[in-house]
Each structure stands twice: as C-alpha cells, then as structure tokens.
Amino acid sequence: MSTKQNIRNIAIIAHVDHGKTTLVDAIFSYTGVFRENQQVDARVLDSNPQERERGITIFSKNAATIYKGSKINIVDTPGHADFGGEVERILKMVDGVLLLVDAFEGPMPQTKFVLRKALELNLKPIVVINKIDRPQADPVKVHDQVLDLFIALGADEDQLDFPYLFTSAKMGIAKASMDDADHDMSLLLDMIVSEIPAPESSDEHGFQMLVTTLDYSDYLGKISIGRVHRGRVRPGDALAVVTEDGVLSKGSVAKVFTFDKTQRVEVKEAGAGDIIAISGIAGTNVGQTLAAADKPDALESFEISKPTLSMLFSVNDSPFAGQEGKEVTSRKIRERLMKEVMTNVALNVEETDSADTFRVSGRGELHLSVLIETMRREGFELSISRPQVITREAADGTVLEPVEHVTIDVPDEYNGVVIEKMGRRKAEMKHMETLKGGMVRLEFEIPTRGLIGYSQEFTTDTKGEGILSHIFHDYQPFRGKLPARETGALVSGENGQSVAYAIASLEDRGVFFIGPNVRVYEGMVVGESTREFDITLNVCKTKKLTNMRSSGADEAVRLTPPKVLTLEQALEFINDDELVEVTPESIRIRKKILDSNQRAKAAKKAKG
C-alpha cells in the first residue's frame, strides 16, 4: 500500500451549534474559495432552506479546498443527535477528524458519541476549541475537560497526545496558546496537512468503494458517495454491488464526480483515496460495496442505528382536505416516502392495515419533523399521529424501551423545577455540577417517551434560558406509565369562521391557538384548556343584534394574542386521540373523531 501525499480527508464533528459550518466558512475564506467581490451567505454549506432557518446542519456535506498543493476533502457532519446516523457512516470516509468544542459549554453528549466512534476507528483527532471570543469562555478548562473525555473513552497513548488549537471561526482567528497573538487559519490548515495521515492507496487492484451516503437526482437517478478504497474508476466501467452475502446486482458507471470547493465536478477518472460520487448504479444502498465486476470483493460494512420513534402518516381526511395542497392521495404520499427512504437510511417506512396510512420510523422527533416540513413545502397534505417509541423484547421476555442521555444547562434558580419535572417523567439523575455565571449542569437518563412534549414545558419553566440536549443511550427495561398531558383541549363544536366576540367571552377557558377570522370545523382543537378535561365550545358565535343602545356596548374587543404552534410544538402537544393536520399553508390540531357525540361514546367505551 502506498499513500496519496497530496490528499487529506477529514470530517468535522461536534455537538449542535458549536460552530462547525462557520469554521468551514473561515477555512474557505482563507484559502480563496470565494472571489474577493463574491456575495457569500454565512454558513455556506447549510444549503437546505430548513438548515438555514433552524441554524443547524441536517445533512452531511462534502467540500474540498486546495492548500499548499494538498487537496483537503472536508465533510461537514450534523451535530444534532437525531442525525447521528449520518455521522457514524461519514467517519468511514476519512482518515482524521476535527473535534470542535465550544470554549464555554465544553464537551456535550453528541461530542462524546462521535468521538467514541472516531477513536474506535483509530482516526487521528485534532481538537479545535472554538468560540474563544464568547463571554465567560474558559478555553484552558475546556481543554482539560476534553483530555478527561479522551481518558474516559479509553483512548490510547497516541490518541491522548492530540494536537489542539484555540479558534474563533466567526472572527477567522486561530492560535496555539491563549497567550499567543491572534493568527489566521493557516495554523489550522498547516496542522491538518502535517498531522492528518494521507490516505492509503492501491491503484493496481480492482476498484473498491464503500457507499457511505446516497443522494438522488431526477436527471441522474441514485448517486452513491464514498471514498475509493483501491483501484481506479471511469465512466462506462462495469461495477458490482457487493455485500458479505455476495453480489447483489451489476451496472455500469454513468458519471464520476469529485468535490471541488462546494460543488460536485465531473471527472474522467478517480483513484484510491479520493472522495467521489458515482451515478448509474441503481441498486446500491448505504453500507454496501461497489467493486469491479471482475473482482467483486466486499469491504467491511457498518451497522446503521435503528429508529427509536415512529409516527403514522395518513391521508388528510378533515373537512378542509384538498383545499390547500396539491399532493393529497395515498399513492403520492407512498411514492414520496419511498423516495425518501432511498437516501435517508436511518428512516423506515412500513405499510399498515389501512391503505391510506403508513408507519414512518426515525431517530427522533426532529428527524421526522424535518421530513414532514419538507413534504408540506412540496405541496403535500398529511395527518400525523402522536409519536410512539419503538420497544424491543429481551431474550428473557422483558420489554425494553429506548433511553436517552440528557444534558441540561440551566440558571441555578430553575434547577429545582427541572429536577422535579424530570423525576416525574421517570428520569434518573447521573451527574450535577456548577458552571460559571450561576449556571448548573444536570445529566439524566430518561425514557425517550419522557421527552415527548417536554421541550415546550422546559422552555417555559426556564424562561427560555435553559439549554437541553439529548442523545440515544441504550435500551433498558420498561419504566412503567408516564403522566400524560395535564391539560385538556379547547375543541370547536361548530363549522364556520372564528369571531373576536366569541373568543373574548371564552378567554377564561384557556389559551387559544387561533385568532379571529380563522376558518374552523367541528372537532378542530382551537386551544389548550385550563382544566384537565376537553371543553367543546363555539368560537363562531356572533353578537345578537338589537335596536337597543347602551354606553360602552360597541367598544372594541381586546384579545390576548393567540399562541401559534410550530410543527414540533403541535407534535409535542397532541394526545393519542388527536392528530396534526399538515398542509402547505396551515398546521392544525384536530380530534381523530370529529363528532362530539361519537367522541364521548368512544371515550366511554375505552374506560369500560
């Protein structure tokens, strides 16, 4: 085996919002990827509209830059735990990682998860302590915490002697020590070239590549992305799709692409060590090997993490069905979900007894809500059920459920309410420490179902000052029944248009999700009740007109602004007897059974 001295393959791994994509911006600016007069968006790799709106990376991206004659292939990975399935696979493509840690927050759950995977694969780590410009940042303390984390994860002596830098990606500065003067990004790039090993390569034997990511194009079909393990590939070559069980299918290469800056570039040939994209092989899947048809050897694969949450996606059958979306049939929904499964491998779609309903399973609420949001933007109408956790059965017949490791940073005055609420949701506290600036860090293990619906409550309890992050821990014995939503719903008993006069007279019943002049139907949830039971009410009631006048009778009605729910908030709010109706223009909550009399009968039957 020889090495390709002019190539470096690295992945940037970190917890959500620690500055990975901003660091890529800083590297690109320094290496001249952008023209001097070019208008560049912040976080250039976050190209998906939802990534820009949410401020997080959802899909891993490939990019490349040239520095001092070396091509540096950079893979930007998602930091949110729900997309951890992407990170595990990406690490198979690279020879080293940039582990990015916030100089204030320190190592967080996702940092531990991805670092453990990187160390298991013997990848060379470079630690980048970022955001040193943050108030109350303590980079030196965070460096010690990272060292402790390496020791806790069982790193060997070579890995413990990791190179590190202090940076502010936003300001484009880097330095080897906090006492040094500010320097530019050349320090980091020099470290990448000198510390990250060049990829081993063998161009003599037949072509081999492990498929780590999939993309799809309406023009090119399925696109397989991975790193060439050995051999060379050209358009027209015959390749086989191989697993440990043997050859699954064969095809010929239509196009070969490498990555240049932020674009895919078509090339005539690619060799070992390159990260490439291949189109033309339809039967590939993540974890399979593409190999020369005359030498179909499989590479060691990897396990894709199993889904932990599922939801039912159904055809929208509300009274407003088909009025706002253009894709409303079960055939269209099925086609779209099957297309998603091609590239989103942590997702699972199953048919159910009903032809109009599909069970969609994913890694978490955010993972599934990103798909729902994408579909509604594409013109789909859907009804979504409450998220359910996916349980397993142990060998001895014990029911196991997914458990999450939760890290919470919260101001000291709110930690009591957080501990109480977490305890009610069957959480076990594992660690507690005091941070700078009057903050407390709490660590818990909690059933995944205990987190459904908690995020909204947490934000309210901590006045928006708390930070909650979680990551899948393992499967543990079922912890029993959890408390359901403590409040009932305000349900419309009429079809029509909401009226300010009616809402004003009903404000003492609860918090409304709608304002005046909104179309409603019977069975639609229009607010949250102050009581623990549902209240059916008429929000369409108008003022009776008489020929009598009195002073003050015609004063303007003053309403409390409605609490407009986002998609995630609506999914967290609903109970088992409710659905979220999603259309391109609206997000509504409704009862599964719209008629109030039938609902009452069903509730009675369920109790009996």
XYZ file of C-alpha atoms in Angstrom:
608
model
C 0.000 0.000 0.000
C 1.300 3.455 -0.896
C -0.138 6.792 0.262
C -1.523 9.721 -1.723
C 0.598 12.507 -0.233
C -1.415 15.322 -1.814
C -4.824 14.350 -0.310
C -6.191 14.792 3.231
C -9.671 13.508 4.147
C -11.179 14.980 7.329
C -14.592 15.144 8.984
C -15.636 17.981 11.258
C -17.515 16.596 14.258
C -19.115 18.467 17.149
C -22.229 18.948 19.232
C -25.007 21.036 17.667
C -24.252 24.782 17.416
C -20.569 24.594 18.335
C -19.588 26.248 15.038
C -18.661 23.500 12.531
C -20.165 25.140 9.459
C -18.806 28.573 10.448
C -15.310 27.030 10.715
C -15.660 25.696 7.153
C -16.585 29.265 6.077
C -13.384 30.561 7.735
C -11.234 27.895 6.003
C -12.831 28.688 2.631
C -12.309 32.438 3.093
C -8.629 31.912 3.915
C -7.912 29.523 1.027
C -9.584 31.825 -1.514
C -12.538 29.593 -2.413
C -14.606 32.773 -2.814
C -13.729 35.650 -5.147
C -12.983 38.944 -3.423
C -16.195 40.554 -4.685
C -18.356 37.425 -4.310
C -21.512 37.713 -2.205
C -21.356 34.755 0.198
C -24.018 33.652 2.670
C -22.944 32.853 6.207
C -22.692 29.054 6.738
C -22.280 28.405 3.022
C -22.590 24.604 3.413
C -26.029 24.881 5.056
C -27.672 24.989 1.648
C -31.016 23.423 2.583
C -33.683 26.083 3.462
C -34.582 24.283 6.712
C -30.908 24.218 7.753
C -30.704 27.982 7.302
C -33.940 28.592 9.214
C -33.178 26.253 12.116
C -29.479 27.180 12.261
C -28.394 23.517 12.371
C -26.791 21.098 9.921
C -29.206 18.306 8.954
C -27.457 16.610 6.019
C -23.745 15.848 5.811
C -21.982 17.772 3.019
C -18.772 17.248 1.088
C -16.483 20.094 0.067
C -12.831 20.466 -0.819
C -10.159 23.145 -0.898
C -6.540 23.309 -2.069
C -3.828 24.412 0.392
C -0.089 24.411 -0.356
C -0.549 21.807 -3.103
C -2.675 19.441 -0.976
C -6.341 18.797 -1.618
C -8.246 18.824 1.674
C -11.580 16.972 1.439
C -13.845 18.267 4.216
C -17.032 16.540 5.370
C -19.349 18.708 7.466
C -21.489 16.462 9.688
C -24.752 17.146 11.555
C -24.377 17.917 15.253
C -27.907 17.062 16.375
C -28.350 13.605 17.902
C -31.349 12.812 15.659
C -28.991 12.825 12.660
C -26.256 10.812 14.382
C -26.826 8.051 11.822
C -25.183 10.336 9.250
C -22.070 10.873 11.403
C -21.365 7.191 12.072
C -21.163 6.461 8.343
C -19.168 9.560 7.398
C -16.294 8.556 9.686
C -15.665 5.554 7.385
C -14.712 8.005 4.608
C -11.950 9.925 6.383
C -8.502 9.486 7.967
C -8.863 12.124 10.671
C -11.356 14.349 12.474
C -11.501 17.927 13.652
C -13.245 17.674 17.025
C -14.817 21.064 17.638
C -15.704 22.039 21.218
C -17.356 25.247 22.440
C -14.984 27.183 24.751
C -17.863 27.882 27.155
C -20.083 24.771 27.029
C -17.291 22.191 26.846
C -17.849 18.591 25.686
C -21.570 17.777 25.260
C -23.402 14.444 24.669
C -23.026 14.449 20.881
C -19.299 15.273 21.273
C -18.869 12.110 23.358
C -20.882 9.985 20.925
C -18.972 10.990 17.774
C -15.575 10.995 19.498
C -16.139 7.439 20.756
C -16.889 6.338 17.174
C -13.801 8.172 15.838
C -11.498 6.585 18.440
C -12.912 3.101 17.721
C -11.991 3.601 14.044
C -8.453 4.788 15.021
C -8.911 8.138 13.313
C -6.399 10.894 14.051
C -8.111 13.664 16.093
C -7.281 17.387 16.064
C -9.080 19.235 18.875
C -10.311 22.735 18.000
C -11.571 24.758 20.963
C -13.840 27.267 19.228
C -15.725 30.437 20.225
C -12.863 31.749 22.415
C -14.398 35.216 21.890
C -17.540 34.233 23.890
C -18.113 35.997 27.198
C -17.213 33.738 30.160
C -15.391 31.328 27.817
C -12.731 29.238 29.607
C -10.719 27.562 26.813
C -7.996 26.150 29.089
C -10.533 24.457 31.390
C -12.376 23.068 28.333
C -9.069 21.653 27.025
C -8.680 19.755 30.327
C -12.303 18.514 30.060
C -11.579 17.205 26.544
C -8.490 15.391 27.836
C -10.617 13.843 30.620
C -13.141 12.771 27.972
C -10.411 11.072 25.891
C -9.259 9.186 29.014
C -12.857 8.217 29.927
C -13.398 6.847 26.405
C -10.287 4.652 26.683
C -8.060 6.485 24.180
C -4.555 5.021 23.704
C -1.340 6.982 24.350
C -1.020 8.235 20.757
C -4.615 9.494 20.768
C -4.159 11.189 24.170
C -1.282 13.212 22.733
C -3.699 15.045 20.454
C -2.757 18.324 18.698
C -5.049 21.228 19.573
C -5.791 24.846 18.650
C -7.872 27.704 20.038
C -10.048 29.434 17.451
C -12.837 31.878 16.820
C -14.283 30.692 13.499
C -16.554 33.739 13.364
C -13.562 36.128 13.510
C -11.309 33.848 11.435
C -8.561 33.604 14.081
C -6.561 30.653 15.446
C -3.730 30.304 17.959
C -1.708 27.502 19.564
C -1.921 29.011 23.056
C -4.222 31.571 24.678
C -1.129 33.706 25.435
C -0.198 33.947 21.724
C -1.200 36.809 19.451
C -4.158 36.209 17.143
C -3.182 34.321 13.980
C -5.111 33.392 10.837
C -6.484 29.991 9.701
C -3.118 28.936 8.189
C -2.233 27.482 11.630
C -5.164 25.065 11.401
C -4.551 24.194 7.739
C -0.837 23.527 8.399
C -1.844 21.263 11.292
C -4.278 19.339 9.056
C -1.599 18.764 6.394
C 1.096 17.747 8.917
C -0.980 15.737 11.435
C -3.739 14.007 9.417
C -2.328 10.915 7.662
C -2.530 10.742 3.866
C -4.960 8.047 2.639
C -3.529 4.637 1.881
C -3.983 3.826 -1.769
C -3.610 0.953 -4.154
C -4.371 1.722 -7.787
C -3.191 -1.656 -9.105
C -6.050 -3.913 -7.955
C -9.693 -3.800 -8.919
C -11.898 -0.865 -7.905
C -13.482 -0.889 -4.405
C -15.591 1.745 -2.623
C -17.816 1.578 0.470
C -21.052 3.533 -0.069
C -21.437 5.867 2.938
C -24.007 8.393 1.661
C -26.695 8.413 -1.007
C -28.113 11.292 -2.984
C -30.825 11.370 -5.621
C -31.210 13.457 -8.768
C -34.223 13.476 -11.084
C -31.761 13.553 -14.007
C -29.058 11.120 -12.860
C -31.054 8.826 -10.541
C -29.370 7.426 -7.451
C -25.914 8.840 -6.660
C -23.524 6.831 -4.443
C -20.947 8.771 -2.415
C -17.918 7.266 -0.712
C -14.162 7.067 -0.626
C -12.253 4.962 -3.137
C -10.502 2.206 -1.179
C -8.467 0.842 -4.058
C -8.260 0.898 -7.851
C -9.492 3.475 -10.330
C -12.912 4.188 -11.853
C -14.015 5.775 -15.131
C -17.424 6.382 -16.765
C -18.522 3.184 -18.559
C -16.794 0.809 -16.097
C -18.810 -2.261 -15.086
C -19.304 -2.419 -11.305
C -20.975 -4.905 -8.970
C -22.945 -4.097 -5.813
C -21.464 -6.437 -3.184
C -22.268 -7.357 0.433
C -20.818 -10.081 2.670
C -23.515 -12.383 1.210
C -22.221 -11.937 -2.341
C -23.036 -9.949 -5.484
C -26.495 -8.322 -5.410
C -26.581 -6.580 -8.796
C -24.428 -5.106 -11.535
C -24.404 -1.881 -13.519
C -22.169 0.493 -15.384
C -20.909 3.889 -14.262
C -22.650 6.810 -15.978
C -20.720 9.714 -14.427
C -17.947 10.198 -11.859
C -17.726 13.344 -9.740
C -15.175 14.641 -7.255
C -15.675 17.602 -4.924
C -14.139 20.980 -5.616
C -14.889 23.834 -3.217
C -18.619 23.493 -2.533
C -19.515 21.919 -5.900
C -19.504 18.479 -7.489
C -17.242 18.418 -10.547
C -17.461 15.767 -13.274
C -14.133 13.997 -13.916
C -12.896 11.410 -16.416
C -11.197 9.264 -13.746
C -10.776 8.963 -9.975
C -8.383 6.836 -7.936
C -7.753 5.459 -4.465
C -8.004 7.989 -1.629
C -10.426 10.277 -3.488
C -13.896 11.007 -2.121
C -16.215 10.668 -5.107
C -19.846 10.441 -6.239
C -20.923 7.861 -8.858
C -24.176 7.823 -10.827
C -25.618 4.998 -12.936
C -25.667 2.148 -10.383
C -29.329 1.937 -9.327
C -29.224 -0.960 -6.859
C -26.832 0.491 -4.263
C -27.552 1.098 -0.606
C -25.587 2.553 2.282
C -23.109 0.084 3.781
C -22.701 -1.882 0.531
C -19.519 -2.081 -1.559
C -19.149 -1.009 -5.178
C -16.432 -3.183 -6.715
C -15.037 -4.028 -10.129
C -17.333 -6.605 -11.748
C -14.378 -8.955 -12.419
C -13.112 -8.709 -8.788
C -16.190 -8.275 -6.550
C -14.600 -8.137 -3.057
C -16.720 -6.720 -0.208
C -15.351 -4.182 2.281
C -16.180 -4.360 5.995
C -19.584 -2.700 6.423
C -21.158 -0.912 9.397
C -24.435 -1.135 11.256
C -26.966 1.637 10.742
C -28.557 2.701 14.039
C -32.134 1.539 14.386
C -35.056 4.024 14.651
C -36.411 4.764 18.148
C -39.632 6.704 17.343
C -42.492 6.125 14.924
C -45.474 8.151 13.678
C -48.430 7.302 11.454
C -48.616 9.363 8.252
C -52.183 9.297 6.845
C -54.129 10.897 4.037
C -55.742 14.130 5.273
C -59.479 13.439 5.717
C -60.519 16.640 7.528
C -63.364 18.855 6.188
C -60.666 21.128 4.667
C -58.878 18.262 2.848
C -57.562 19.093 -0.620
C -58.155 22.831 -0.322
C -54.542 23.933 0.276
C -52.263 21.173 -1.044
C -51.827 19.606 -4.454
C -50.425 16.187 -3.380
C -53.252 14.590 -1.368
C -53.601 10.941 -2.429
C -52.124 7.907 -0.637
C -50.319 6.901 -3.872
C -48.448 10.228 -3.985
C -47.602 10.049 -0.257
C -46.322 6.484 -0.649
C -44.164 7.438 -3.672
C -42.653 10.365 -1.759
C -41.876 8.292 1.350
C -40.274 5.505 -0.705
C -38.120 8.093 -2.497
C -37.028 9.475 0.904
C -36.019 6.009 2.153
C -33.605 5.709 -0.804
C -31.330 8.413 0.621
C -32.408 8.774 4.269
C -31.213 5.392 5.530
C -31.982 5.978 9.243
C -35.665 6.187 8.196
C -38.001 3.208 7.936
C -41.418 3.131 6.178
C -43.925 0.295 6.633
C -47.358 -0.327 5.164
C -50.213 -0.720 7.685
C -53.623 -2.463 7.582
C -55.075 0.720 6.094
C -54.104 1.615 2.518
C -54.173 5.317 3.478
C -51.765 5.069 6.443
C -48.002 4.463 6.655
C -45.863 3.900 9.746
C -42.726 6.059 9.474
C -39.916 5.414 11.987
C -36.881 7.602 12.630
C -34.187 8.548 15.129
C -36.216 11.210 16.954
C -38.868 13.906 16.770
C -36.626 16.338 14.893
C -35.614 13.694 12.341
C -39.287 13.046 11.484
C -40.459 16.678 11.707
C -37.793 17.723 9.150
C -39.308 15.184 6.723
C -42.874 16.406 7.435
C -41.821 20.049 6.944
C -40.087 19.155 3.643
C -43.196 17.349 2.414
C -45.574 20.198 3.277
C -43.316 22.617 1.397
C -43.571 20.311 -1.606
C -47.384 20.620 -1.568
C -48.376 17.538 0.453
C -51.320 17.326 2.862
C -50.948 14.826 5.732
C -52.443 13.763 9.046
C -49.775 12.866 11.614
C -50.351 10.828 14.786
C -48.640 11.258 18.146
C -45.048 9.929 18.196
C -44.706 6.433 19.722
C -41.472 4.842 20.957
C -40.326 1.572 19.409
C -39.882 -1.080 22.114
C -37.929 -4.336 21.891
C -38.125 -7.655 23.691
C -35.131 -9.103 25.532
C -34.238 -12.812 25.353
C -35.962 -13.410 28.704
C -39.189 -11.717 27.532
C -38.572 -8.362 29.314
C -39.898 -5.363 27.376
C -37.096 -2.870 26.663
C -37.558 0.783 25.714
C -35.111 3.391 24.328
C -33.453 5.598 26.944
C -31.798 8.972 26.235
C -28.861 10.640 27.950
C -29.924 14.237 28.624
C -27.645 17.163 29.455
C -29.303 20.333 30.760
C -27.579 23.688 31.395
C -29.882 25.901 33.402
C -29.664 29.004 35.673
C -29.405 27.967 39.331
C -32.849 29.340 40.296
C -34.630 26.987 37.852
C -32.850 23.706 38.614
C -35.454 22.702 41.250
C -38.368 22.771 38.816
C -36.307 20.928 36.166
C -35.310 18.146 38.603
C -38.941 17.810 39.751
C -40.329 17.598 36.172
C -37.626 15.138 35.078
C -38.310 12.959 38.127
C -41.998 12.860 37.240
C -41.004 11.592 33.789
C -39.050 8.644 35.289
C -35.602 10.223 34.762
C -32.575 9.202 36.864
C -30.028 11.909 37.690
C -26.471 10.821 36.873
C -24.435 13.974 37.465
C -24.737 17.571 38.687
C -22.136 20.350 38.649
C -21.989 24.132 38.957
C -20.755 26.074 35.917
C -19.579 29.675 35.594
C -22.084 32.523 35.620
C -24.617 30.959 38.007
C -25.412 28.031 35.679
C -25.876 24.400 36.736
C -25.300 21.339 34.524
C -27.626 18.385 35.151
C -27.261 14.971 33.477
C -30.078 12.408 33.403
C -31.041 9.115 31.825
C -34.694 9.301 30.768
C -37.017 7.109 28.658
C -37.386 8.555 25.145
C -41.151 8.795 25.718
C -40.488 11.017 28.734
C -39.000 13.658 26.420
C -42.012 13.773 24.071
C -43.796 17.006 24.850
C -41.205 18.215 27.385
C -39.280 20.717 25.266
C -42.091 23.329 25.309
C -42.589 22.897 29.062
C -38.818 23.186 29.634
C -38.613 26.471 27.708
C -41.493 27.905 29.781
C -40.101 26.630 33.113
C -36.638 28.124 32.473
C -37.921 31.364 30.870
C -36.035 30.397 27.685
C -32.645 30.438 29.445
C -32.092 26.668 29.699
C -30.298 24.516 27.108
C -31.423 20.900 26.724
C -29.630 18.361 24.548
C -30.070 14.607 24.409
C -28.671 11.568 22.656
C -29.764 7.928 22.440
C -28.113 5.954 25.270
C -29.362 2.361 25.106
C -32.381 0.068 25.597
C -33.410 -0.527 29.234
C -36.343 -2.315 30.946
C -39.682 -0.525 30.501
C -40.147 2.022 33.309
C -43.947 1.982 33.568
C -46.657 4.502 32.790
C -45.743 8.158 32.387
C -48.050 11.110 33.139
C -49.990 12.267 30.069
C -50.616 15.919 29.168
C -52.061 17.535 32.277
C -54.452 19.836 30.429
C -57.377 19.178 28.102
C -58.073 20.787 24.730
C -60.495 23.504 23.663
C -62.416 21.911 20.788
C -64.601 23.697 18.253
C -68.191 22.429 18.224
C -69.164 24.239 15.001
C -68.074 24.718 11.400
C -67.520 28.349 10.402
C -65.270 31.333 10.967
C -63.929 32.338 14.399
C -65.270 35.639 15.776
C -63.470 38.027 18.133
C -66.638 38.497 20.224
C -66.864 34.719 20.888
C -63.144 34.296 21.652
C -63.208 37.264 24.079
C -66.052 35.734 26.063
C -64.256 32.348 26.252
C -60.730 33.517 27.178
C -61.102 32.330 30.775
C -61.398 28.714 29.474
C -57.775 28.528 28.343
C -55.142 29.674 25.829
C -56.266 29.949 22.190
C -54.176 28.770 19.214
C -56.241 30.828 16.739
C -57.272 34.459 16.404
C -60.458 35.906 14.874
C -61.420 35.310 11.198
C -59.915 31.831 11.059
C -61.864 29.004 9.408
C -62.634 26.205 11.879
C -64.526 22.906 11.749
C -66.202 20.671 14.317
C -63.588 18.619 16.159
C -60.718 21.054 15.456
C -58.589 21.861 18.529
C -58.538 25.666 18.864
C -56.716 25.985 22.195
C -55.410 24.467 25.411
C -57.862 24.182 28.299
C -57.067 25.373 31.829
C -58.769 22.183 33.139
C -57.616 18.586 32.825
C -60.541 17.699 30.534
C -61.569 18.763 26.998
C -64.078 21.595 26.594
C -66.230 21.838 23.458
C -67.108 25.442 22.644
C -68.448 27.686 19.902
C -65.887 30.205 18.622
C -68.173 31.231 15.731
C -70.886 32.791 17.923
C -71.727 36.369 16.878
C -73.267 39.167 18.919
C -77.057 39.324 18.828
C -78.218 42.444 17.017
C -80.926 44.517 18.754
C -82.245 48.035 18.308
C -81.251 48.918 21.905
C -78.218 51.090 22.545
C -76.126 51.308 25.700
C -72.953 53.203 26.510
C -69.841 51.081 26.031
C -71.674 48.336 24.114
C -69.711 48.913 20.927
C -66.245 49.192 22.438
C -63.506 47.395 20.514
C -62.835 43.857 21.772
C -59.301 43.405 23.143
C -57.961 39.861 22.706
C -54.897 38.142 24.137
C -52.663 37.264 21.118
C -53.073 33.567 20.160
C -50.307 31.047 20.853
C -49.426 29.929 17.318
C -47.827 26.472 17.416
C -44.943 25.366 15.191
C -44.939 21.851 13.721
C -42.709 20.482 16.537
C -44.835 22.153 19.219
C -48.024 20.705 17.697
C -46.493 17.184 17.607
C -45.450 17.565 21.253
C -48.873 18.882 22.302
C -51.182 16.193 20.891
C -52.584 13.246 22.846
C -53.334 9.760 21.488
C -56.864 10.797 20.412
C -55.595 13.769 18.355
C -53.851 14.323 15.013
C -51.809 17.125 13.479
C -53.227 18.189 10.115
C -50.330 19.463 7.992
C -50.877 21.371 4.723
C -48.639 23.765 2.756
C -50.424 26.730 4.345
C -51.585 25.540 7.787
C -50.759 23.400 10.797
C -53.957 22.464 12.640
C -54.649 20.108 15.523
C -57.829 18.019 15.391
C -59.516 15.162 17.201
C -59.355 11.769 15.450
C -63.153 11.540 15.874
C -64.607 14.905 14.831
C -68.205 14.429 16.011
C -68.510 15.293 19.750
C -71.227 12.661 20.443
C -69.216 9.875 18.828
C -66.120 11.072 20.695
C -67.964 10.831 24.026
C -69.170 7.296 23.162
C -65.629 6.203 22.189
C -64.196 7.632 25.446
C -66.864 5.801 27.479
C -66.125 2.546 25.636
C -62.375 2.947 26.243
C -62.950 3.446 30.000
C -65.306 0.475 30.172
